[in-house]
Short mmCIF file of C-alpha atoms in Angstrom, two decimals:
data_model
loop_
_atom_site.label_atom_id
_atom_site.label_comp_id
_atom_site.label_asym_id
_atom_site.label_seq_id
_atom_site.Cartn_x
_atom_site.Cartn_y
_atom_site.Cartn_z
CA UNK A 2 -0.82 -31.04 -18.33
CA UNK A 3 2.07 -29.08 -16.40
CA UNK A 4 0.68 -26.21 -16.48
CA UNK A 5 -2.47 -27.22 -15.69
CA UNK A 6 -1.10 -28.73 -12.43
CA UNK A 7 1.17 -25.81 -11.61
CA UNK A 8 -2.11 -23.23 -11.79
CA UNK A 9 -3.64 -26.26 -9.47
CA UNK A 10 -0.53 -26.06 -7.04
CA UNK A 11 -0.18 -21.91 -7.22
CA UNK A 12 -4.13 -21.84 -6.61
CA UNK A 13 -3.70 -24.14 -3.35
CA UNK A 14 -0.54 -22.73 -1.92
CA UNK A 15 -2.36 -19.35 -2.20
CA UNK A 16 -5.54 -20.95 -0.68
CA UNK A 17 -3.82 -22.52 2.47
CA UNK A 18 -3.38 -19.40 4.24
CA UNK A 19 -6.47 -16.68 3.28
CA UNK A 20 -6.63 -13.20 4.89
CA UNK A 21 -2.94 -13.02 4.86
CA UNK A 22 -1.50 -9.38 5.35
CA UNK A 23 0.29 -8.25 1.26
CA UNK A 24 3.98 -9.00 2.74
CA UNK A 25 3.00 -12.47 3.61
CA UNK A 26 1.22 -13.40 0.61
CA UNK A 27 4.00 -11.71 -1.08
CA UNK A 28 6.69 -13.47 0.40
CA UNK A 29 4.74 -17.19 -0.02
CA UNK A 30 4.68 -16.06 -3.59
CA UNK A 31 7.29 -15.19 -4.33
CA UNK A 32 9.05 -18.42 -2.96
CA UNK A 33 6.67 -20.17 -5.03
CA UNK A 34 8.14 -18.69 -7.81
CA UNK A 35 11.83 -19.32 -6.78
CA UNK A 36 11.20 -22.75 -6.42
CA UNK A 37 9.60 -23.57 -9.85
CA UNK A 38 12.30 -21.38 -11.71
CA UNK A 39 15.38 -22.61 -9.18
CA UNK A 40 15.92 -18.28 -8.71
CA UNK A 41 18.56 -18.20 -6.22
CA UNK A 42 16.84 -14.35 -4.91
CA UNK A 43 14.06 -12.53 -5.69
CA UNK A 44 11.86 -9.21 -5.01
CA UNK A 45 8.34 -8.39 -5.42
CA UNK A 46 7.49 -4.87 -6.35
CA UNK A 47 3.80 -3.53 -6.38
CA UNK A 48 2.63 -0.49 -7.92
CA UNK A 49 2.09 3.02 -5.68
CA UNK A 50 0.29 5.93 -7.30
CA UNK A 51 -0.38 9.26 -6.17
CA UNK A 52 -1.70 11.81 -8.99
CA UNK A 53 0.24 11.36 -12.04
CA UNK A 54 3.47 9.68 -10.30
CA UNK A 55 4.01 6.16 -10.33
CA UNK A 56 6.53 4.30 -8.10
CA UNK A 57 7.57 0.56 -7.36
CA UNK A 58 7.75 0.10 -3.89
CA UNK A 59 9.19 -3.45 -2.40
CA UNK A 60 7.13 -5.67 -0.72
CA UNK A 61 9.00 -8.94 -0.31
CA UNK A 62 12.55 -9.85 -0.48
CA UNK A 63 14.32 -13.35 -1.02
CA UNK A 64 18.02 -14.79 -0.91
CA UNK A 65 19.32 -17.94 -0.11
CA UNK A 66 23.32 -16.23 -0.15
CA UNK A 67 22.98 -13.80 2.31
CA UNK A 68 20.68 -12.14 5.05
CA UNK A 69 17.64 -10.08 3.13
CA UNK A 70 15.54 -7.75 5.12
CA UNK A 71 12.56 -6.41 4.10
CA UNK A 72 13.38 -2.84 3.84
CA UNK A 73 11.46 -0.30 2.57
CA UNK A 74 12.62 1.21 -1.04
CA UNK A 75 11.41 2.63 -4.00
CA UNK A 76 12.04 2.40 -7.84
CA UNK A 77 10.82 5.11 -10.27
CA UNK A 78 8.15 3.54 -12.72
CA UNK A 79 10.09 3.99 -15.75
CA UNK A 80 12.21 2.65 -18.47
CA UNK A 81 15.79 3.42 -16.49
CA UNK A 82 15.69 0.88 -14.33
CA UNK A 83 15.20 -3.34 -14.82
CA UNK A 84 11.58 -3.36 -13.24
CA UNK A 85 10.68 0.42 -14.06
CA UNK A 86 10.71 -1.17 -17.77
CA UNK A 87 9.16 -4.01 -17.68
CA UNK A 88 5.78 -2.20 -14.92
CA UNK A 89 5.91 0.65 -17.86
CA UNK A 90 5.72 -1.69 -21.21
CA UNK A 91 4.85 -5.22 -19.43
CA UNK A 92 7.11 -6.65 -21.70
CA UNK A 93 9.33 -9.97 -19.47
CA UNK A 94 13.23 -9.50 -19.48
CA UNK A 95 15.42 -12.26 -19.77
CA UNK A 96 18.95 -11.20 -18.54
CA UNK A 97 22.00 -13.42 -18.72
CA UNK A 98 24.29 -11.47 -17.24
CA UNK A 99 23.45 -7.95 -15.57
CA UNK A 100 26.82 -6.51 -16.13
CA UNK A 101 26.60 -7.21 -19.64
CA UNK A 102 23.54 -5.48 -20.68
CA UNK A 103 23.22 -4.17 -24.28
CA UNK A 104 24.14 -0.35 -25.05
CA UNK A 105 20.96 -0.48 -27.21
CA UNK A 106 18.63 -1.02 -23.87
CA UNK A 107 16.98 1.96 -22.28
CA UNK A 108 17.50 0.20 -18.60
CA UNK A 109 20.78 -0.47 -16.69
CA UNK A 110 21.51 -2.99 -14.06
CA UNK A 111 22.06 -0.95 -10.63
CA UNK A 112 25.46 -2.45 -8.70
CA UNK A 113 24.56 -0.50 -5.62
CA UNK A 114 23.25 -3.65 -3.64
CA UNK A 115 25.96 -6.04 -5.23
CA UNK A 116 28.36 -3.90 -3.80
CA UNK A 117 27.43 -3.25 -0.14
CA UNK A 118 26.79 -6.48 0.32
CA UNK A 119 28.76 -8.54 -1.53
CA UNK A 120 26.51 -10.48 -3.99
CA UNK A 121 27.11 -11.37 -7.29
CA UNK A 122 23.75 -10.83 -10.08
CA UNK A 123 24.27 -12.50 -12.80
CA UNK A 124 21.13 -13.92 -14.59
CA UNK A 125 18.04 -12.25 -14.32
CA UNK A 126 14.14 -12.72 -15.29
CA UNK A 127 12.27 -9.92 -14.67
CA UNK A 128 7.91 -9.92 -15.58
CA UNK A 129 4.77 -8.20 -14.79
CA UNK A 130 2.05 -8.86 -12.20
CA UNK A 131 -1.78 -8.22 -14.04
CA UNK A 132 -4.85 -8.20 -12.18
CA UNK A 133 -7.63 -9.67 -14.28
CA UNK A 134 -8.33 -6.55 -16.36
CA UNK A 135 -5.11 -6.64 -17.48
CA UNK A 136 -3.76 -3.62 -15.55
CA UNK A 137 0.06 -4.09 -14.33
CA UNK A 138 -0.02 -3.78 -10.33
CA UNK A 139 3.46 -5.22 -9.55
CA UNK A 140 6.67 -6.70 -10.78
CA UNK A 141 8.36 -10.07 -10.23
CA UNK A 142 12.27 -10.22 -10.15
CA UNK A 143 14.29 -13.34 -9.83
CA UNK A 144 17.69 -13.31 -9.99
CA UNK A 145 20.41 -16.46 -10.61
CA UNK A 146 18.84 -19.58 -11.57
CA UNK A 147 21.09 -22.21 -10.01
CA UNK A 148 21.18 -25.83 -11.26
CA UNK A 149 22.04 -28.87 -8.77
CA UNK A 150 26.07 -29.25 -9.06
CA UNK A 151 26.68 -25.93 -11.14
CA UNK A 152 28.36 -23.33 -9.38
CA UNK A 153 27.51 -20.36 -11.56
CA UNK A 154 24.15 -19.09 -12.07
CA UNK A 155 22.32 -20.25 -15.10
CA UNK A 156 20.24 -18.14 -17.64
CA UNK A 157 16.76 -18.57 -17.19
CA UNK A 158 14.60 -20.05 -20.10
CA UNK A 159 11.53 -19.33 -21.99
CA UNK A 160 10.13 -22.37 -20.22
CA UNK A 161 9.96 -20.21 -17.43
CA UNK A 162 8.23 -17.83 -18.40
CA UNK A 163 5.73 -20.31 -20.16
CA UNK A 164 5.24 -22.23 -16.95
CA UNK A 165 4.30 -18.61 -14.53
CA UNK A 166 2.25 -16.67 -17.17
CA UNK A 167 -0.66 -19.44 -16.80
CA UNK A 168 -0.94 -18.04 -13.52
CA UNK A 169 0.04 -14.69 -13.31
CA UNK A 170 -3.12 -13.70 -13.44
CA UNK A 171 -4.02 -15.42 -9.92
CA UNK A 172 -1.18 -14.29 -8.43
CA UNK A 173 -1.67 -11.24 -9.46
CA UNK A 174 -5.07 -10.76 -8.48
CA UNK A 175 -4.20 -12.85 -4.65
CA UNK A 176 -1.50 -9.52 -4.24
CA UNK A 177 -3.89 -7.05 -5.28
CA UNK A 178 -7.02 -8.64 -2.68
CA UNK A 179 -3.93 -8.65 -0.11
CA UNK A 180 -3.12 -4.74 -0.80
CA UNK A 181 -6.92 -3.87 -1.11
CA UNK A 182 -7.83 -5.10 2.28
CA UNK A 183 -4.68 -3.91 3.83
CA UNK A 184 -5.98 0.01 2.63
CA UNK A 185 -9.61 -0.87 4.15
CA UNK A 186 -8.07 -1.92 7.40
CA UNK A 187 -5.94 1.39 7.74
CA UNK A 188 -8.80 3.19 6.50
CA UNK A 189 -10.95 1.50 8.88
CA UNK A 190 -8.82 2.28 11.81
CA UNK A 191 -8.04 6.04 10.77
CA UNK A 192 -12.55 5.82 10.68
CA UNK A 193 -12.49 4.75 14.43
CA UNK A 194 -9.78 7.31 15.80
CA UNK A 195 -11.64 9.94 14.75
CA UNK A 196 -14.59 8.96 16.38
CA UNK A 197 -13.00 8.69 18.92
CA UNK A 198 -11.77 12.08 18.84
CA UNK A 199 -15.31 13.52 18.03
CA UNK A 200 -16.69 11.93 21.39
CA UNK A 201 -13.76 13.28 23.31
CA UNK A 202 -14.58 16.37 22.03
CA UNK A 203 -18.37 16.50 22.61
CA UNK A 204 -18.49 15.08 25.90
CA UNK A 205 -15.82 18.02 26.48
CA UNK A 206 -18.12 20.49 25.00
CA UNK A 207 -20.61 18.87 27.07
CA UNK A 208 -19.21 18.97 30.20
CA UNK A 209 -18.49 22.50 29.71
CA UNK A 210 -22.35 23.98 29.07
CA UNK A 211 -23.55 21.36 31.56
CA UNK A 212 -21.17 22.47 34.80
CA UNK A 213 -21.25 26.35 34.04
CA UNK A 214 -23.78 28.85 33.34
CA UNK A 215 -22.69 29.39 29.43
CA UNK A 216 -24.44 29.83 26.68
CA UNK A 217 -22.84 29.65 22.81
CA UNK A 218 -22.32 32.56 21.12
CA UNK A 219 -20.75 32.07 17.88
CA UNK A 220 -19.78 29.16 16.33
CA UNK A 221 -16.98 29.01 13.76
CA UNK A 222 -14.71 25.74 13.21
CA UNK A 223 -15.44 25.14 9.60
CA UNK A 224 -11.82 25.37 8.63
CA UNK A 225 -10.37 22.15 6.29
CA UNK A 226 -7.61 20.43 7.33
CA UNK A 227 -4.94 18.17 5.08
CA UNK A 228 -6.49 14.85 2.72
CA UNK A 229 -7.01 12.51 5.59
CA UNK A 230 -7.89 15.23 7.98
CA UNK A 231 -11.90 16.56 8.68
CA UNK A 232 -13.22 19.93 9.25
CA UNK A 233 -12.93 21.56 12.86
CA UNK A 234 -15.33 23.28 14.21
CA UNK A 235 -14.17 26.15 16.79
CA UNK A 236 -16.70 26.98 20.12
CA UNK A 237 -16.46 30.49 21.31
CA UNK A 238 -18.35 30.02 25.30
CA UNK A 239 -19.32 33.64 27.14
CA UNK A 240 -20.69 33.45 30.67
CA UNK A 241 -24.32 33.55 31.24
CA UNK A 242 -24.92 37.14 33.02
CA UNK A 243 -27.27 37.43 35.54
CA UNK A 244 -31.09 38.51 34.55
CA UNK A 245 -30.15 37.25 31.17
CA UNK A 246 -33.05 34.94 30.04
CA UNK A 247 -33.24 31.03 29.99
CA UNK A 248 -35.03 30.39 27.09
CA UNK A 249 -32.38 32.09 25.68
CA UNK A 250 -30.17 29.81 27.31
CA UNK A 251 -32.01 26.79 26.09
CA UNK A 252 -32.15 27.87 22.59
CA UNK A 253 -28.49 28.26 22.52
CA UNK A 254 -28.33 24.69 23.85
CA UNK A 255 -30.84 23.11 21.61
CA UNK A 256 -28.18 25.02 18.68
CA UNK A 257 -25.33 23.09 19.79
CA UNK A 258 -27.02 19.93 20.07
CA UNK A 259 -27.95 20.70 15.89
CA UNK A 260 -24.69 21.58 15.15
CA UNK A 261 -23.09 18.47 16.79
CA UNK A 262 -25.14 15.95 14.56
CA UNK A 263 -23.98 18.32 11.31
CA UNK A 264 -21.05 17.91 12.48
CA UNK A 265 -21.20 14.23 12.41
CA UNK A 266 -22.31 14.37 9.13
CA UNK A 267 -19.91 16.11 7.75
CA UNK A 268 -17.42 13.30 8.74
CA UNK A 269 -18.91 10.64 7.52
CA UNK A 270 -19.32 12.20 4.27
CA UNK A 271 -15.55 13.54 3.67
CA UNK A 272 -13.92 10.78 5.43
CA UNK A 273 -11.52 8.72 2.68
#
């Protein structure tokens, strides 16, 4: 019956505010999660791939001891680190004290934040986020479980873990919507500016044959540019000599006007 009624309450919380951008549903998340496990700080990692390489990259930060800012880093996806482990076997750490790990573990606690800033890990649990296929697209890490009255951090328990993996899979699955239509939007946007940048340039090429007497003579911007570029295409303009004949003129115009729609499609076909 718990966990029945926590997948109710993680379902609703998620459900209150739709359309949220990934750090917001992140961060609601995550403080979900602190607040069922009594995690005195936490982090939210999601998955990043490009080609074969595989990085963690933070996308929500918690602590109730000091000032946490969102900022950007990165964690190798690999067995070195806490959450490189667990995002490369999906297996859930249970940490009681970071300082103390185990010679026998691949991974190692890293001090680095503990020491610019003065905070003390101690206890950590550390699982993966699955979308519904079972495919690991993040990592959850929440550090100190504090109990009313106790003024060390706890370890955290197997109950823990019992009471989030009944809904990992929704949470995992509200992240990855949240990243999904992030990547549309940007994509969407990147779709707009450059076609915006196509009319610029036609009504530029256009203004060109329409206020002098030109005609087009070669044509020859086919030249790629970088993933999220498009092709160019580069318009060589002589001037129109006199006796030279109109049709000819006309032709060449009729050209560019073909040339302009293949253009066009050409975008639409290689944007991302």
């Amino acid at each position: 019956m718990v966990k029945v009624s926590l997948v109710q309450q993680f379902v609703e919380f998620i459900e209150q505010a739709p359309n949220q951008s990934l750090r917001a549903v992140s961060a609601r998340i995550l403080a979900k999660c602190r607040l069922v496990t009594g995690a005195e700080a936490g982090t939210i990692f999601i998955v990043r791939r490009q080609g074969r390489r595989r990085w963690l990259e933070a996308v929500s930060v918690q602590n109730d001891t000091i000032t946490a800012h969102d900022a950007a880093f990165v964690i190798p996806v690999d067995e070195t680190s806490i959450a490189g482990y667990v995002a490369v076997t999906g297996q859930t750490l249970f940490i009681d004290d970071a300082y103390r790990i185990g010679d026998d573990r691949p991974y190692r606690f890293n001090p680095s934040f503990d020491r610019q800033s003065g905070f003390h890990t101690s206890s950590i649990l550390c699982f993966a986020l699955v979308s519904l296929p079972g495919r690991i697209i993040g990592v959850v890490q929440l550090i100190n479980r504090r109990e009313p009255g106790c003024p060390v951090a706890r370890p955290f328990l197997p109950d823990h873990e019992a009471m989030i993996a009944p809904v990992n899979h929704i949470v995992g699955r509200a992240i990855e919507r949240a990243d999904a239509m992030e990547r549309i939007a940007a994509q969407n946007l990147a779709l707009r500016e450059r076609n915006r940048e196509l009319r610029l340039e036609r009504l530029r090429v256009e203004r060109l044959v329409g206020n002098k007497p030109v005609w087009i003579s070669t044509f020859h911007r086919w030249r790629e540019r970088t993933l999220d570029g498009l092709k160019e295409d580069l318009i060589e303009v002589v001037r129109l000599e006199p006796g030279d004949d109109p049709a000819l003129r006309l032709a060449q115009l009729l050209r560019l006007e073909q040339l302009a729609h293949a253009l066009g499609d050409h975008l639409s076909r290689h944007l991302p």
